[in-house]
């Protein structure tokens, strides 16, 4: 797929504005990652525009999470370049930044939603403090303001604001995941990485969370890279998707195109293995 | 206090244990600790690792403070040891006797007279002056340990000055109690750079650390860390704009000396629950009770 057709297709989607002359928000170029002799990711490339939701799908062990971690600067690739459009309007290689710059990026302009909310939350401090931690790190030190922001965000992710002082330990799985999303979005990042955010939740909770994510990404014009093995999640959320198989991107394109007209044999297998109730 | 502490007596020299080196530690160990202290003074508030030695008293009794004192003490020094502000509690008496026996230096209970003050949980009420060294015994040197148990991570947070986490603790206090309920070991920002644990002193003492003319050294024996606040260094207690740092206040005054500006301990005096407040700093209380003329006489 050429960039021109992609841009045209994306600008037709609501909430996205991919102009041909606008640089991408994130560019991954031939990312290769090995663990010893085993290849986890081989020459994966893609571009992501502001406001776009990109799903990476594939079976377990296909390298989805490794690719996500690599582009989120949580691991260094053996080969390839990951560039992010910083505030100065230029693309910067995230792996050649200093650790301080990477961490600043990770807690201001990026978000990372873990599969297991326990990894992304402080389980022993209140929900309000969890939401506000990033703000306090940025120097917002007015308790009243912090509390108001926390309340606002809890409402936005459909958690009862009366539970602001309860620790996430007392929350259900779905609430924890929504709290984790609030914690990440409070600094209004431009790009959020999500690693299987809905797995482990039951179907009705999953549906509610997906609905919420769809709303938030559109309202905040958030770019999202979401890793999932669930094609329904990709169908609902993503504008575009990459299909990975044995560390390689075997197919990419608009979500509906890939799911309705899969070209690669592996994608065909994947689409036909979904159970229909 | 007791007669053994005011030890100007010459026969004390004969009480020195001959079988151990001056101040117990061998010279190479003292040099190693001094190097750590120099580095700590050069980077105010930064925790310098050092090779903490086994000392003849258990961890938690001030092994870090003792090692720092042993490394900086000289024959001409005058040592004061306090525990919770008092010169005559078990910890203070034992550490003082330890240095009397291993160095033979003169000891004192008078804050102004001392050149070295080793302390547990208090800063003396009388203002310190240039040339004095205050040595703190520190149980947990890492202020963020409760919230972030991984040391690799806390070191990174210090290195990059990412201190959002520290306010999480204070936020939690206000959310739970309506005010900052941390009353001791209240975190401070040293020289606008490093967040530091002031050791478990009451937050009443925190303002005394700010731009203090004395050198402040901190030793944590079990955790093997030394840190320092050089003289006249800015030490700011953390807080929120709408919930600033505040020190404790009492409605009572000291029952013995009548002081209303010192840190008071509440004591229960009988089974009927009768209570009274007394100064935690025994030297300050005694000086006030003796009056100025007696103080002159003592010197």
Short mmCIF file of N, CA and C in Angstrom, two decimals, chain A residues 7-84:
data_model
loop_
_atom_site.label_atom_id
_atom_site.label_comp_id
_atom_site.label_asym_id
_atom_site.label_seq_id
_atom_site.Cartn_x
_atom_site.Cartn_y
_atom_site.Cartn_z
N UNK A 7 -3.00 7.88 2.93
CA UNK A 7 -3.36 9.22 3.39
C UNK A 7 -4.78 9.55 2.97
N UNK A 8 -5.12 9.24 1.74
CA UNK A 8 -6.45 9.55 1.25
C UNK A 8 -7.49 8.78 2.04
N UNK A 9 -7.19 7.52 2.30
CA UNK A 9 -8.13 6.69 3.03
C UNK A 9 -8.32 7.20 4.45
N UNK A 10 -7.22 7.63 5.07
CA UNK A 10 -7.30 8.07 6.46
C UNK A 10 -8.03 9.38 6.60
N UNK A 11 -7.81 10.28 5.65
CA UNK A 11 -8.46 11.58 5.78
C UNK A 11 -9.96 11.43 5.62
N UNK A 12 -10.39 10.33 5.02
CA UNK A 12 -11.82 10.08 4.90
C UNK A 12 -12.41 9.60 6.22
N UNK A 13 -11.55 9.11 7.12
CA UNK A 13 -12.04 8.61 8.41
C UNK A 13 -12.29 9.78 9.34
N UNK A 14 -13.36 9.71 10.14
CA UNK A 14 -13.59 10.79 11.09
C UNK A 14 -12.52 10.77 12.18
N UNK A 15 -12.14 11.96 12.63
CA UNK A 15 -11.20 12.05 13.75
C UNK A 15 -9.76 11.92 13.33
N UNK A 16 -9.48 11.68 12.09
CA UNK A 16 -8.09 11.61 11.67
C UNK A 16 -7.83 12.66 10.62
N UNK A 17 -6.61 13.08 10.56
CA UNK A 17 -6.25 14.08 9.55
C UNK A 17 -4.86 13.77 9.07
N UNK A 18 -4.76 12.84 8.19
CA UNK A 18 -3.46 12.47 7.67
C UNK A 18 -3.26 13.13 6.32
N UNK A 19 -2.61 14.27 6.35
CA UNK A 19 -2.32 14.97 5.11
C UNK A 19 -0.99 14.46 4.59
N UNK A 20 -0.84 14.55 3.30
CA UNK A 20 0.37 13.99 2.70
C UNK A 20 1.62 14.72 3.16
N UNK A 21 1.49 16.03 3.41
CA UNK A 21 2.68 16.79 3.77
C UNK A 21 2.93 16.78 5.28
N UNK A 22 2.00 16.24 6.04
CA UNK A 22 2.19 16.21 7.49
C UNK A 22 3.09 15.04 7.86
N UNK A 23 4.12 15.27 8.70
CA UNK A 23 4.97 14.13 9.06
C UNK A 23 4.22 13.18 9.98
N UNK A 24 4.56 11.90 9.96
CA UNK A 24 3.90 10.97 10.87
C UNK A 24 4.29 11.27 12.32
N UNK A 25 3.44 10.83 13.25
CA UNK A 25 3.72 11.01 14.67
C UNK A 25 4.82 10.04 15.09
N UNK A 26 4.76 8.85 14.52
CA UNK A 26 5.72 7.82 14.88
C UNK A 26 6.10 7.07 13.61
N UNK A 27 7.37 6.81 13.45
CA UNK A 27 7.80 6.04 12.30
C UNK A 27 8.73 4.94 12.79
N UNK A 28 8.38 3.71 12.47
CA UNK A 28 9.26 2.58 12.78
C UNK A 28 9.79 2.05 11.47
N UNK A 29 11.10 1.94 11.39
CA UNK A 29 11.71 1.56 10.13
C UNK A 29 12.55 0.30 10.31
N UNK A 30 12.11 -0.76 9.71
CA UNK A 30 12.81 -2.05 9.69
C UNK A 30 13.37 -2.44 11.06
N UNK A 31 12.46 -2.57 12.02
CA UNK A 31 12.84 -2.94 13.38
C UNK A 31 13.13 -4.43 13.44
N UNK A 32 14.33 -4.78 13.93
CA UNK A 32 14.66 -6.18 14.15
C UNK A 32 15.10 -6.36 15.58
N UNK A 33 14.57 -7.37 16.21
CA UNK A 33 14.91 -7.63 17.60
C UNK A 33 15.14 -9.13 17.74
N UNK A 34 16.28 -9.48 18.33
CA UNK A 34 16.58 -10.90 18.52
C UNK A 34 16.79 -11.17 20.00
N UNK A 35 16.45 -12.36 20.43
CA UNK A 35 16.82 -12.83 21.76
C UNK A 35 17.73 -14.03 21.55
N UNK A 36 19.03 -13.83 21.63
CA UNK A 36 19.97 -14.89 21.31
C UNK A 36 19.88 -15.19 19.83
N UNK A 37 19.66 -16.46 19.50
CA UNK A 37 19.55 -16.84 18.10
C UNK A 37 18.14 -16.65 17.57
N UNK A 38 17.20 -16.59 18.49
CA UNK A 38 15.81 -16.51 18.04
C UNK A 38 15.47 -15.09 17.62
N UNK A 39 14.75 -14.99 16.52
CA UNK A 39 14.33 -13.69 16.03
C UNK A 39 12.93 -13.43 16.57
N UNK A 40 12.77 -12.32 17.32
CA UNK A 40 11.46 -12.00 17.86
C UNK A 40 10.68 -11.10 16.89
N UNK A 41 11.38 -10.13 16.33
CA UNK A 41 10.77 -9.24 15.35
C UNK A 41 11.76 -9.08 14.20
N UNK A 42 11.25 -9.20 12.97
CA UNK A 42 12.15 -9.09 11.82
C UNK A 42 11.66 -7.99 10.89
N UNK A 43 12.44 -6.92 10.78
CA UNK A 43 12.20 -5.85 9.81
C UNK A 43 10.76 -5.37 9.77
N UNK A 44 10.24 -5.02 10.93
CA UNK A 44 8.88 -4.49 10.97
C UNK A 44 8.93 -2.97 10.73
N UNK A 45 8.10 -2.49 9.83
CA UNK A 45 8.06 -1.06 9.54
C UNK A 45 6.62 -0.59 9.54
N UNK A 46 6.37 0.60 10.07
CA UNK A 46 5.05 1.22 9.91
C UNK A 46 5.15 2.69 10.28
N UNK A 47 4.12 3.42 9.92
CA UNK A 47 4.02 4.83 10.30
C UNK A 47 2.68 5.04 10.97
N UNK A 48 2.66 6.02 11.87
CA UNK A 48 1.43 6.28 12.61
C UNK A 48 1.19 7.78 12.60
N UNK A 49 -0.04 8.18 12.23
CA UNK A 49 -0.35 9.61 12.17
C UNK A 49 -1.12 10.04 13.42
N UNK A 50 -1.11 11.33 13.74
CA UNK A 50 -1.83 11.80 14.93
C UNK A 50 -3.31 11.39 14.85
N UNK A 51 -3.83 10.92 15.93
CA UNK A 51 -5.24 10.57 15.99
C UNK A 51 -5.57 9.21 15.42
N UNK A 52 -4.55 8.48 15.00
CA UNK A 52 -4.82 7.19 14.36
C UNK A 52 -4.68 6.05 15.37
N UNK A 53 -5.55 5.06 15.22
CA UNK A 53 -5.45 3.87 16.07
C UNK A 53 -4.95 2.71 15.21
N UNK A 54 -3.82 2.16 15.62
CA UNK A 54 -3.22 1.07 14.87
C UNK A 54 -3.23 -0.18 15.74
N UNK A 55 -3.77 -1.26 15.21
CA UNK A 55 -3.77 -2.51 15.96
C UNK A 55 -2.70 -3.42 15.41
N UNK A 56 -1.98 -4.08 16.33
CA UNK A 56 -1.03 -5.11 15.92
C UNK A 56 -1.64 -6.43 16.37
N UNK A 57 -1.99 -7.29 15.42
CA UNK A 57 -2.61 -8.56 15.77
C UNK A 57 -1.72 -9.72 15.37
N UNK A 58 -2.02 -10.86 15.92
CA UNK A 58 -1.23 -12.05 15.63
C UNK A 58 -1.36 -13.01 16.79
N UNK A 59 -0.87 -14.22 16.59
CA UNK A 59 -1.02 -15.21 17.65
C UNK A 59 0.03 -14.99 18.74
N UNK A 60 -0.09 -15.70 19.84
CA UNK A 60 0.87 -15.59 20.93
C UNK A 60 2.25 -15.96 20.43
N UNK A 61 3.25 -15.19 20.81
CA UNK A 61 4.61 -15.50 20.41
C UNK A 61 4.98 -14.99 19.04
N UNK A 62 4.08 -14.20 18.43
CA UNK A 62 4.39 -13.72 17.08
C UNK A 62 5.24 -12.44 17.11
N UNK A 63 5.52 -11.92 18.30
CA UNK A 63 6.40 -10.75 18.39
C UNK A 63 5.66 -9.43 18.57
N UNK A 64 4.34 -9.50 18.80
CA UNK A 64 3.55 -8.26 18.93
C UNK A 64 4.04 -7.42 20.10
N UNK A 65 4.13 -8.04 21.27
CA UNK A 65 4.49 -7.29 22.47
C UNK A 65 5.94 -6.81 22.40
N UNK A 66 6.82 -7.64 21.83
CA UNK A 66 8.22 -7.22 21.67
C UNK A 66 8.30 -5.99 20.78
N UNK A 67 7.53 -6.00 19.71
CA UNK A 67 7.51 -4.83 18.82
C UNK A 67 7.00 -3.60 19.57
N UNK A 68 5.94 -3.79 20.34
CA UNK A 68 5.37 -2.66 21.10
C UNK A 68 6.39 -2.11 22.09
N UNK A 69 7.03 -3.00 22.82
CA UNK A 69 8.03 -2.56 23.80
C UNK A 69 9.19 -1.84 23.13
N UNK A 70 9.55 -2.30 21.94
CA UNK A 70 10.67 -1.67 21.24
C UNK A 70 10.32 -0.26 20.80
N UNK A 71 9.12 -0.08 20.26
CA UNK A 71 8.79 1.27 19.81
C UNK A 71 8.50 2.20 20.99
N UNK A 72 8.13 1.62 22.14
CA UNK A 72 7.87 2.45 23.32
C UNK A 72 9.16 2.69 24.11
N UNK A 73 10.32 2.41 23.51
CA UNK A 73 11.64 2.64 24.12
C UNK A 73 11.81 1.84 25.41
N UNK A 74 11.14 0.69 25.50
CA UNK A 74 11.34 -0.17 26.65
C UNK A 74 12.34 -1.27 26.32
N UNK A 75 12.86 -1.22 25.14
CA UNK A 75 13.88 -2.18 24.74
C UNK A 75 14.54 -1.66 23.48
N UNK A 76 15.79 -2.02 23.31
CA UNK A 76 16.55 -1.47 22.18
C UNK A 76 16.51 -2.46 21.02
N UNK A 77 16.25 -2.01 19.79
CA UNK A 77 16.27 -2.94 18.66
C UNK A 77 17.70 -3.20 18.20
N UNK A 78 17.95 -4.40 17.65
CA UNK A 78 19.28 -4.69 17.10
C UNK A 78 19.50 -3.86 15.84
N UNK A 79 18.46 -3.78 15.03
CA UNK A 79 18.54 -2.96 13.82
C UNK A 79 17.25 -2.17 13.71
N UNK A 80 17.33 -1.08 12.95
CA UNK A 80 16.12 -0.30 12.70
C UNK A 80 16.05 0.94 13.56
N UNK A 81 15.15 1.83 13.18
CA UNK A 81 15.05 3.15 13.81
C UNK A 81 13.59 3.40 14.18
N UNK A 82 13.37 3.95 15.37
CA UNK A 82 12.04 4.40 15.76
C UNK A 82 12.13 5.90 15.96
N UNK A 83 11.28 6.65 15.24
CA UNK A 83 11.32 8.10 15.35
C UNK A 83 9.97 8.61 15.84
N UNK A 84 10.02 9.63 16.71
CA UNK A 84 8.79 10.21 17.25
C UNK A 84 8.79 11.70 16.95
#
